[in-house]
Amino acid sequence: MLKFSRAFIRNSSVWASVQQAPADKILGLTVLYNKDTNPSKINLGVGAYRDNDGKPWILPSVVAAEKVLSQTEENKEYVPIVGSPNFNSLIKKFLYGASASGQSLVDSGRVVTSQGISGTGALKVLAEFTKSFYPIRKVLVPNPTWANHIAILEKSGLETEPYRYYDYESNGLDVTGLLEDLRKAQEGSVILLHACCHNPTGVDPTLEQWDEILEVVSQKKLLPILDMAYQGFRTGDPIEDLAILYKFCDLVAAGKLDNFMLSQSFAKNMGLYGERVGSLSIVTSGEEESVRVKSQLEKVIRPIYSSPPSHGSKLVEIVLSNPEIYAQWLKDVKVMNDRLVDMRALLYDKLKNTYKNPLNWEHLLQQQGMFCYTGLSPEQVSSLIDKSVYLTGDGRISIAGIYEKNVDYLAKAIHEVTTA
Amino acid sequence: MASSGFSIQNIPQLPPDPLFGLKARYTADTRTNKVDLGIGAYRDQDGKPWVLPSVKLAEKAIHEDPAYNHEYLPIAGLQQFTSAAAKVILGSDSKALKDDKVVSVQTLSGTGALHVAALFIKRFYKGSGSVYISSPTWANHIQVFETQGLKIESYPYWNYATKELDLKGFLGAINSAPEGSVFLLHACAHNPTGLDPTRSQWTEILGAIKKKNHLALFDSAYQGFASGSLENDAFAVRSAIDSFDGSLPILICQSFAKNVGMYGERAGVFHYVSATKDAALQSAVLSQLQKITRCELSNPPAYGAKIVSKILNTPELYAQWERDLVTMSSRIKEMRQTLRSELESLGTPGTWDHITTQQGMFSFTGLSKPQVDSLEKDHGVYLVGSGRASMAGFNLGNVKAVAKAIDQVVREASKL
């Protein structure tokens, strides 16, 4: 009996340091939402697109790709560590092909790509690679940024430092603060930038402001990590939304920037969320360096997961290479984006015209992408949750969770908590 | 040439991963009679990848389900998948499950589970710092643990002279390791040797581990593949579960890459089995495992998990899967017998009974690196440099030719 209890105590003590970790803020919200029995409940938490009935939407192009795949798939073999050669060449064409400078980087062997486990996994690999091979551990991140950015970077052994981004007064971009912080930063720091549709604020620099930012990036020799998870949700056109990526390519082609990295996701714009498909790019000095970089990328990836999941990547390959399905995909993205734009307008209309809410809601129309940073306080957020409207504590709402049947309830709830 | 922020000195060219590199050389080889005995993926009697009938049926059912979508899985994965997976390895009547002592999270196949295990051990395990791995073991094991800052030690396993288990050495290492060390155990079909301890040897091994309060970490990548029986192949794991109940926790990394042929879909599970039920600790463990996943993947891939879940939770499909396992394992057994009898009838120098006593996908042939190189260069037969041959790569169309090639390189070596 004594031996048992001594052993028990000794052995439960080997996990003595395991503390209960707090629930993930964003994904934990869905858990609460699911438990709520209020029929009017609204989930404005996760950035996953919903149709006008509040249902997940499988893109017609993806349905078509899935049909092709079921007829043509030969096996379930491992794909190479960095993904299949076909996937990588399609990705390069898709991301860089419509830009002269981008294509020239690809042609001169300066772009190393790899399949990533969606955007998160791509960022994780880039963070590990940076930690291993870049002498500076500091990563400048916008304030605020997606909460998981900090976790991914810091768990990979990097340090994060915020740069001013969101102006809480104007609900817009604090471009002066941003540029000041970049100019003050340590030369050669890594900098995380959102390629479009900033998460959580929805506030993006204008094209002119981007040029100013890139000028400082160049002067300070910063190493950019461009995170692109919402391509297609800025203008509704995925290729037009590559404009910022092309600016980076232009800068490199002009010799004003040596390297940048890109993490890219198909989770939202192809609705492939759970299939975890995305990519990463590393721009190098040339073919020779690319070969070395690729070999080290494989070394980073192999002990984490050996090789990426194939199903999502096979669907992406079909969408990107089949002209009819690709054309359908462009339409599908526009459908999603149009609905989000419509919902912004509808909510605005309800707030200002139906409920005559006194607050300024212009930012609802100006911010882009899936999210709106409402400007609501934590207390107001809490009150909304009491009304079964679920949003994150920072006041971020996912426009995708709004649809015609719930927008009135939402507007009324927002009105009530802001005028109480 | 453009300059680069990445220091040239800091990014040396690495040789390709040995296993993926072997595959690449094989693919580039233009000889028509080339034979791939490298990568561990099952091949049918025509040398082709084989999508299991149970998988085809499961996929059909999934696609016909109107609820099929691509939504995010929960961070811990598809619950129907992970709980069914626990039953597969532990047994549906397992006391560990009845006692609610098991925490399971979905992972990126076996490698992903091992990675989670390494991180979890590094962060939270207060036992000894070293992870003991078999000599030899799967090449990637070393990187998985070392990249997380864990120290690797090895325990004797394969006796190169006798081609048998070095039980004495194995037990010696268990006994001399500091108390509470981590021991990585291959649940069955040891990779790369194919040599598994017998049941009575397992009893001795697990008894020694228990005595030293070591942490048993099982890598289960071939359950059902070794003997054709899921139950038989789970003997070591279930023995440990019974024997350590009430005294020691156990970690299990479970892969469905080979036994369900889910290679590229990356379907796996990591299980933490408590010594005794401890709801608070288990909840804390789950939350930390979720945190690990969230910071690296956000959530695991859905498709492979859905397929395996469908199979495991549908009785007809489960029965089909059991038949598929027999198909694969018996073809491999047949190839082992055929290779051995070919070598024996050729009178190839050496003894070849280890080919049939070993089980699972791989055989440690006993061939030396120069012999392996010669096989590749002169005969287009691709093995891993250690002499590991994938038995699944053999078929009636190539086994005689490969036996002849082995015979030749062995005879040439003995001339030197």
mmCIF file of N, CA, C and O in Angstrom, chain B residues 145-217:
data_model
loop_
_atom_site.group_PDB
_atom_site.id
_atom_site.type_symbol
_atom_site.label_atom_id
_atom_site.label_comp_id
_atom_site.label_asym_id
_atom_site.label_seq_id
_atom_site.Cartn_x
_atom_site.Cartn_y
_atom_site.Cartn_z
ATOM 1 N N PHE B 145 13.591 14.048 -31.682
ATOM 2 C CA PHE B 145 13.859 14.370 -30.279
ATOM 3 C C PHE B 145 14.961 15.406 -30.114
ATOM 4 O O PHE B 145 14.874 16.298 -29.274
ATOM 5 N N GLU B 146 16.000 15.322 -30.933
ATOM 6 C CA GLU B 146 17.118 16.266 -30.766
ATOM 7 C C GLU B 146 16.715 17.691 -31.107
ATOM 8 O O GLU B 146 17.170 18.637 -30.453
ATOM 9 N N THR B 147 15.833 17.864 -32.127
ATOM 10 C CA THR B 147 15.440 19.226 -32.471
ATOM 11 C C THR B 147 14.642 19.882 -31.345
ATOM 12 O O THR B 147 14.520 21.093 -31.297
ATOM 13 N N GLN B 148 14.116 19.063 -30.420
ATOM 14 C CA GLN B 148 13.410 19.661 -29.298
ATOM 15 C C GLN B 148 14.308 19.775 -28.074
ATOM 16 O O GLN B 148 13.835 20.029 -26.963
ATOM 17 N N GLY B 149 15.588 19.570 -28.291
ATOM 18 C CA GLY B 149 16.545 19.756 -27.198
ATOM 19 C C GLY B 149 16.613 18.584 -26.235
ATOM 20 O O GLY B 149 17.070 18.735 -25.104
ATOM 21 N N LEU B 150 16.126 17.411 -26.669
ATOM 22 C CA LEU B 150 16.209 16.241 -25.802
ATOM 23 C C LEU B 150 17.476 15.458 -26.124
ATOM 24 O O LEU B 150 17.889 15.368 -27.281
ATOM 25 N N LYS B 151 18.077 14.904 -25.098
ATOM 26 C CA LYS B 151 19.301 14.138 -25.289
ATOM 27 C C LYS B 151 18.929 12.694 -25.647
ATOM 28 O O LYS B 151 18.038 12.115 -25.044
ATOM 29 N N ILE B 152 19.640 12.160 -26.628
ATOM 30 C CA ILE B 152 19.364 10.796 -27.078
ATOM 31 C C ILE B 152 20.424 9.847 -26.529
ATOM 32 O O ILE B 152 21.615 10.148 -26.554
ATOM 33 N N GLU B 153 19.987 8.717 -26.010
ATOM 34 C CA GLU B 153 20.894 7.616 -25.689
ATOM 35 C C GLU B 153 20.372 6.419 -26.463
ATOM 36 O O GLU B 153 19.198 6.376 -26.815
ATOM 37 N N SER B 154 21.222 5.421 -26.701
ATOM 38 C CA SER B 154 20.656 4.249 -27.367
ATOM 39 C C SER B 154 20.759 3.012 -26.507
ATOM 40 O O SER B 154 21.626 2.913 -25.638
ATOM 41 N N TYR B 155 19.828 2.103 -26.724
ATOM 42 C CA TYR B 155 19.881 0.817 -26.024
ATOM 43 C C TYR B 155 20.155 -0.274 -27.051
ATOM 44 O O TYR B 155 19.685 -0.202 -28.187
ATOM 45 N N PRO B 156 20.938 -1.270 -26.643
ATOM 46 C CA PRO B 156 21.236 -2.366 -27.564
ATOM 47 C C PRO B 156 19.941 -3.040 -28.003
ATOM 48 O O PRO B 156 19.000 -3.182 -27.213
ATOM 49 N N TYR B 157 19.898 -3.447 -29.261
ATOM 50 C CA TYR B 157 18.678 -4.093 -29.756
ATOM 51 C C TYR B 157 19.030 -5.193 -30.749
ATOM 52 O O TYR B 157 18.820 -6.360 -30.501
ATOM 53 N N TRP B 158 19.596 -4.772 -31.863
ATOM 54 C CA TRP B 158 19.906 -5.726 -32.942
ATOM 55 C C TRP B 158 21.338 -6.221 -32.772
ATOM 56 O O TRP B 158 22.267 -5.439 -32.717
ATOM 57 N N ASN B 159 21.477 -7.499 -32.680
ATOM 58 C CA ASN B 159 22.803 -8.101 -32.605
ATOM 59 C C ASN B 159 23.253 -8.373 -34.038
ATOM 60 O O ASN B 159 22.730 -9.260 -34.707
ATOM 61 N N TYR B 160 24.249 -7.579 -34.507
ATOM 62 C CA TYR B 160 24.665 -7.665 -35.913
ATOM 63 C C TYR B 160 25.264 -9.030 -36.257
ATOM 64 O O TYR B 160 25.172 -9.496 -37.376
ATOM 65 N N ALA B 161 25.870 -9.666 -35.244
ATOM 66 C CA ALA B 161 26.509 -10.967 -35.497
ATOM 67 C C ALA B 161 25.464 -12.068 -35.634
ATOM 68 O O ALA B 161 25.463 -12.842 -36.592
ATOM 69 N N THR B 162 24.562 -12.135 -34.656
ATOM 70 C CA THR B 162 23.611 -13.245 -34.635
ATOM 71 C C THR B 162 22.306 -12.937 -35.357
ATOM 72 O O THR B 162 21.497 -13.829 -35.588
ATOM 73 N N LYS B 163 22.097 -11.664 -35.689
ATOM 74 C CA LYS B 163 20.847 -11.200 -36.285
ATOM 75 C C LYS B 163 19.655 -11.506 -35.370
ATOM 76 O O LYS B 163 18.545 -11.756 -35.824
ATOM 77 N N GLU B 164 19.930 -11.495 -34.076
ATOM 78 C CA GLU B 164 18.848 -11.723 -33.113
ATOM 79 C C GLU B 164 18.748 -10.540 -32.162
ATOM 80 O O GLU B 164 19.605 -9.657 -32.165
ATOM 81 N N LEU B 165 17.729 -10.592 -31.299
ATOM 82 C CA LEU B 165 17.570 -9.533 -30.311
ATOM 83 C C LEU B 165 18.648 -9.635 -29.247
ATOM 84 O O LEU B 165 18.894 -10.719 -28.696
ATOM 85 N N ASP B 166 19.296 -8.533 -28.960
ATOM 86 C CA ASP B 166 20.280 -8.493 -27.871
ATOM 87 C C ASP B 166 19.522 -8.181 -26.581
ATOM 88 O O ASP B 166 19.570 -7.062 -26.050
ATOM 89 N N LEU B 167 18.814 -9.201 -26.082
ATOM 90 C CA LEU B 167 17.950 -8.982 -24.920
ATOM 91 C C LEU B 167 18.760 -8.576 -23.693
ATOM 92 O O LEU B 167 18.372 -7.682 -22.934
ATOM 93 N N LYS B 168 19.898 -9.241 -23.527
ATOM 94 C CA LYS B 168 20.746 -8.958 -22.359
ATOM 95 C C LYS B 168 21.154 -7.484 -22.366
ATOM 96 O O LYS B 168 21.073 -6.788 -21.348
ATOM 97 N N GLY B 169 21.599 -7.032 -23.561
ATOM 98 C CA GLY B 169 22.022 -5.641 -23.675
ATOM 99 C C GLY B 169 20.866 -4.681 -23.441
ATOM 100 O O GLY B 169 21.002 -3.647 -22.781
ATOM 101 N N PHE B 170 19.706 -5.038 -23.981
ATOM 102 C CA PHE B 170 18.503 -4.218 -23.853
ATOM 103 C C PHE B 170 18.152 -4.074 -22.371
ATOM 104 O O PHE B 170 18.010 -2.963 -21.841
ATOM 105 N N LEU B 171 18.059 -5.202 -21.681
ATOM 106 C CA LEU B 171 17.700 -5.166 -20.262
ATOM 107 C C LEU B 171 18.766 -4.431 -19.451
ATOM 108 O O LEU B 171 18.454 -3.700 -18.514
ATOM 109 N N GLY B 172 20.017 -4.619 -19.838
ATOM 110 C CA GLY B 172 21.107 -3.938 -19.149
ATOM 111 C C GLY B 172 20.960 -2.424 -19.233
ATOM 112 O O GLY B 172 21.145 -1.694 -18.249
ATOM 113 N N ALA B 173 20.589 -1.947 -20.416
ATOM 114 C CA ALA B 173 20.419 -0.508 -20.600
ATOM 115 C C ALA B 173 19.247 0.017 -19.777
ATOM 116 O O ALA B 173 19.312 1.092 -19.174
ATOM 117 N N ILE B 174 18.167 -0.771 -19.738
ATOM 118 C CA ILE B 174 17.002 -0.360 -18.943
ATOM 119 C C ILE B 174 17.397 -0.238 -17.476
ATOM 120 O O ILE B 174 17.048 0.715 -16.775
ATOM 121 N N ASN B 175 18.167 -1.227 -17.014
ATOM 122 C CA ASN B 175 18.533 -1.245 -15.595
ATOM 123 C C ASN B 175 19.537 -0.168 -15.229
ATOM 124 O O ASN B 175 19.507 0.357 -14.112
ATOM 125 N N SER B 176 20.433 0.170 -16.167
ATOM 126 C CA SER B 176 21.448 1.153 -15.804
ATOM 127 C C SER B 176 21.022 2.586 -16.102
ATOM 128 O O SER B 176 21.650 3.521 -15.606
ATOM 129 N N ALA B 177 19.947 2.765 -16.873
ATOM 130 C CA ALA B 177 19.497 4.132 -17.159
ATOM 131 C C ALA B 177 19.005 4.783 -15.875
ATOM 132 O O ALA B 177 18.423 4.112 -15.021
ATOM 133 N N PRO B 178 19.221 6.094 -15.724
ATOM 134 C CA PRO B 178 18.716 6.772 -14.527
ATOM 135 C C PRO B 178 17.205 6.564 -14.419
ATOM 136 O O PRO B 178 16.495 6.506 -15.415
ATOM 137 N N GLU B 179 16.727 6.464 -13.175
ATOM 138 C CA GLU B 179 15.304 6.217 -12.945
ATOM 139 C C GLU B 179 14.449 7.274 -13.636
ATOM 140 O O GLU B 179 14.784 8.452 -13.647
ATOM 141 N N GLY B 180 13.374 6.826 -14.250
ATOM 142 C CA GLY B 180 12.475 7.781 -14.888
ATOM 143 C C GLY B 180 12.936 8.225 -16.257
ATOM 144 O O GLY B 180 12.511 9.268 -16.748
ATOM 145 N N SER B 181 13.804 7.462 -16.902
ATOM 146 C CA SER B 181 14.215 7.811 -18.265
ATOM 147 C C SER B 181 13.078 7.495 -19.236
ATOM 148 O O SER B 181 12.185 6.718 -18.926
ATOM 149 N N VAL B 182 13.157 8.106 -20.419
ATOM 150 C CA VAL B 182 12.146 7.831 -21.440
ATOM 151 C C VAL B 182 12.663 6.712 -22.335
ATOM 152 O O VAL B 182 13.788 6.787 -22.830
ATOM 153 N N PHE B 183 11.871 5.674 -22.537
ATOM 154 C CA PHE B 183 12.259 4.578 -23.424
ATOM 155 C C PHE B 183 11.310 4.508 -24.608
ATOM 156 O O PHE B 183 10.111 4.295 -24.447
ATOM 157 N N LEU B 184 11.870 4.722 -25.807
ATOM 158 C CA LEU B 184 11.080 4.648 -27.037
ATOM 159 C C LEU B 184 11.039 3.199 -27.489
ATOM 160 O O LEU B 184 12.075 2.590 -27.755
ATOM 161 N N LEU B 185 9.833 2.651 -27.525
ATOM 162 C CA LEU B 185 9.643 1.246 -27.872
ATOM 163 C C LEU B 185 8.839 1.121 -29.150
ATOM 164 O O LEU B 185 7.851 1.821 -29.324
ATOM 165 N N HIS B 186 9.253 0.237 -30.051
ATOM 166 C CA HIS B 186 8.472 -0.013 -31.261
ATOM 167 C C HIS B 186 7.411 -1.047 -30.896
ATOM 168 O O HIS B 186 7.735 -2.172 -30.513
ATOM 169 N N ALA B 187 6.160 -0.679 -31.054
ATOM 170 C CA ALA B 187 5.070 -1.553 -30.608
ATOM 171 C C ALA B 187 5.085 -2.909 -31.313
ATOM 172 O O ALA B 187 4.814 -3.933 -30.694
ATOM 173 N N CYS B 188 5.390 -2.913 -32.600
ATOM 174 C CA CYS B 188 5.552 -4.168 -33.343
ATOM 175 C C CYS B 188 6.197 -3.837 -34.686
ATOM 176 O O CYS B 188 6.219 -2.676 -35.072
ATOM 177 N N ALA B 189 6.707 -4.883 -35.354
ATOM 178 C CA ALA B 189 7.325 -4.688 -36.672
ATOM 179 C C ALA B 189 8.380 -3.597 -36.618
ATOM 180 O O ALA B 189 8.309 -2.596 -37.310
ATOM 181 N N HIS B 190 9.365 -3.818 -35.776
ATOM 182 C CA HIS B 190 10.447 -2.862 -35.544
ATOM 183 C C HIS B 190 11.021 -2.330 -36.861
ATOM 184 O O HIS B 190 11.311 -3.079 -37.788
ATOM 185 N N ASN B 191 11.135 -1.024 -36.900
ATOM 186 C CA ASN B 191 11.722 -0.368 -38.059
ATOM 187 C C ASN B 191 13.106 0.130 -37.683
ATOM 188 O O ASN B 191 13.230 0.966 -36.792
ATOM 189 N N PRO B 192 14.201 -0.313 -38.302
ATOM 190 C CA PRO B 192 14.289 -0.988 -39.600
ATOM 191 C C PRO B 192 14.461 -2.494 -39.597
ATOM 192 O O PRO B 192 14.512 -3.086 -40.662
ATOM 193 N N THR B 193 14.561 -3.132 -38.406
ATOM 194 C CA THR B 193 15.010 -4.530 -38.444
ATOM 195 C C THR B 193 13.925 -5.558 -38.737
ATOM 196 O O THR B 193 14.226 -6.641 -39.229
ATOM 197 N N GLY B 194 12.674 -5.259 -38.386
ATOM 198 C CA GLY B 194 11.614 -6.268 -38.513
ATOM 199 C C GLY B 194 11.660 -7.269 -37.372
ATOM 200 O O GLY B 194 10.836 -8.186 -37.288
ATOM 201 N N LEU B 195 12.637 -7.132 -36.499
ATOM 202 C CA LEU B 195 12.790 -8.069 -35.392
ATOM 203 C C LEU B 195 12.030 -7.571 -34.178
ATOM 204 O O LEU B 195 12.310 -6.481 -33.671
ATOM 205 N N ASP B 196 11.082 -8.338 -33.708
ATOM 206 C CA ASP B 196 10.333 -7.975 -32.506
ATOM 207 C C ASP B 196 10.668 -8.931 -31.376
ATOM 208 O O ASP B 196 10.911 -10.108 -31.609
ATOM 209 N N PRO B 197 10.640 -8.435 -30.138
ATOM 210 C CA PRO B 197 10.774 -9.357 -29.016
ATOM 211 C C PRO B 197 9.602 -10.348 -29.028
ATOM 212 O O PRO B 197 8.514 -10.030 -29.503
ATOM 213 N N THR B 198 9.854 -11.556 -28.496
ATOM 214 C CA THR B 198 8.753 -12.506 -28.319
ATOM 215 C C THR B 198 7.909 -12.009 -27.154
ATOM 216 O O THR B 198 8.300 -11.082 -26.430
ATOM 217 N N ARG B 199 6.779 -12.676 -26.946
ATOM 218 C CA ARG B 199 5.902 -12.239 -25.846
ATOM 219 C C ARG B 199 6.610 -12.334 -24.504
ATOM 220 O O ARG B 199 6.497 -11.433 -23.662
ATOM 221 N N SER B 200 7.349 -13.427 -24.293
ATOM 222 C CA SER B 200 7.995 -13.550 -22.976
ATOM 223 C C SER B 200 9.133 -12.535 -22.855
ATOM 224 O O SER B 200 9.404 -12.027 -21.765
ATOM 225 N N GLN B 201 9.771 -12.212 -23.964
ATOM 226 C CA GLN B 201 10.798 -11.175 -23.913
ATOM 227 C C GLN B 201 10.184 -9.816 -23.586
ATOM 228 O O GLN B 201 10.724 -9.033 -22.795
ATOM 229 N N TRP B 202 9.019 -9.523 -24.174
ATOM 230 C CA TRP B 202 8.331 -8.277 -23.859
ATOM 231 C C TRP B 202 8.000 -8.198 -22.363
ATOM 232 O O TRP B 202 8.149 -7.141 -21.731
ATOM 233 N N THR B 203 7.583 -9.326 -21.832
ATOM 234 C CA THR B 203 7.241 -9.330 -20.404
ATOM 235 C C THR B 203 8.461 -8.948 -19.569
ATOM 236 O O THR B 203 8.364 -8.149 -18.622
ATOM 237 N N GLU B 204 9.607 -9.499 -19.953
ATOM 238 C CA GLU B 204 10.843 -9.149 -19.228
ATOM 239 C C GLU B 204 11.178 -7.675 -19.399
ATOM 240 O O GLU B 204 11.542 -6.987 -18.430
ATOM 241 N N ILE B 205 11.073 -7.206 -20.643
ATOM 242 C CA ILE B 205 11.437 -5.816 -20.943
ATOM 243 C C ILE B 205 10.539 -4.852 -20.170
ATOM 244 O O ILE B 205 11.015 -3.905 -19.516
ATOM 245 N N LEU B 206 9.251 -5.106 -20.234
ATOM 246 C CA LEU B 206 8.313 -4.192 -19.568
ATOM 247 C C LEU B 206 8.475 -4.264 -18.052
ATOM 248 O O LEU B 206 8.355 -3.250 -17.348
ATOM 249 N N GLY B 207 8.768 -5.466 -17.552
ATOM 250 C CA GLY B 207 9.003 -5.603 -16.117
ATOM 251 C C GLY B 207 10.186 -4.770 -15.660
ATOM 252 O O GLY B 207 10.148 -4.103 -14.616
ATOM 253 N N ALA B 208 11.250 -4.783 -16.468
ATOM 254 C CA ALA B 208 12.445 -4.009 -16.130
ATOM 255 C C ALA B 208 12.153 -2.515 -16.183
ATOM 256 O O ALA B 208 12.621 -1.737 -15.342
ATOM 257 N N ILE B 209 11.365 -2.109 -17.182
ATOM 258 C CA ILE B 209 10.991 -0.694 -17.307
ATOM 259 C C ILE B 209 10.183 -0.246 -16.095
ATOM 260 O O ILE B 209 10.398 0.838 -15.530
ATOM 261 N N LYS B 210 9.273 -1.108 -15.689
ATOM 262 C CA LYS B 210 8.415 -0.764 -14.542
ATOM 263 C C LYS B 210 9.248 -0.605 -13.280
ATOM 264 O O LYS B 210 9.041 0.315 -12.481
ATOM 265 N N LYS B 211 10.213 -1.494 -13.122
ATOM 266 C CA LYS B 211 11.049 -1.459 -11.922
ATOM 267 C C LYS B 211 11.799 -0.144 -11.786
ATOM 268 O O LYS B 211 12.026 0.350 -10.690
ATOM 269 N N LYS B 212 12.194 0.418 -12.921
ATOM 270 C CA LYS B 212 12.971 1.662 -12.893
ATOM 271 C C LYS B 212 12.091 2.897 -13.088
ATOM 272 O O LYS B 212 12.601 4.005 -13.275
ATOM 273 N N ASN B 213 10.779 2.690 -13.053
ATOM 274 C CA ASN B 213 9.853 3.824 -13.210
ATOM 275 C C ASN B 213 10.138 4.658 -14.460
ATOM 276 O O ASN B 213 10.014 5.883 -14.449
ATOM 277 N N HIS B 214 10.552 3.972 -15.524
ATOM 278 C CA HIS B 214 10.799 4.694 -16.777
ATOM 279 C C HIS B 214 9.483 5.086 -17.434
ATOM 280 O O HIS B 214 8.422 4.527 -17.140
ATOM 281 N N LEU B 215 9.561 6.053 -18.349
ATOM 282 C CA LEU B 215 8.395 6.446 -19.129
ATOM 283 C C LEU B 215 8.442 5.703 -20.461
ATOM 284 O O LEU B 215 9.354 5.904 -21.260
ATOM 285 N N ALA B 216 7.467 4.822 -20.661
ATOM 286 C CA ALA B 216 7.397 4.069 -21.911
ATOM 287 C C ALA B 216 6.716 4.917 -22.974
ATOM 288 O O ALA B 216 5.595 5.396 -22.772
ATOM 289 N N LEU B 217 7.403 5.112 -24.089
ATOM 290 C CA LEU B 217 6.851 5.844 -25.232
ATOM 291 C C LEU B 217 6.788 4.866 -26.384
ATOM 292 O O LEU B 217 7.808 4.446 -26.917
#
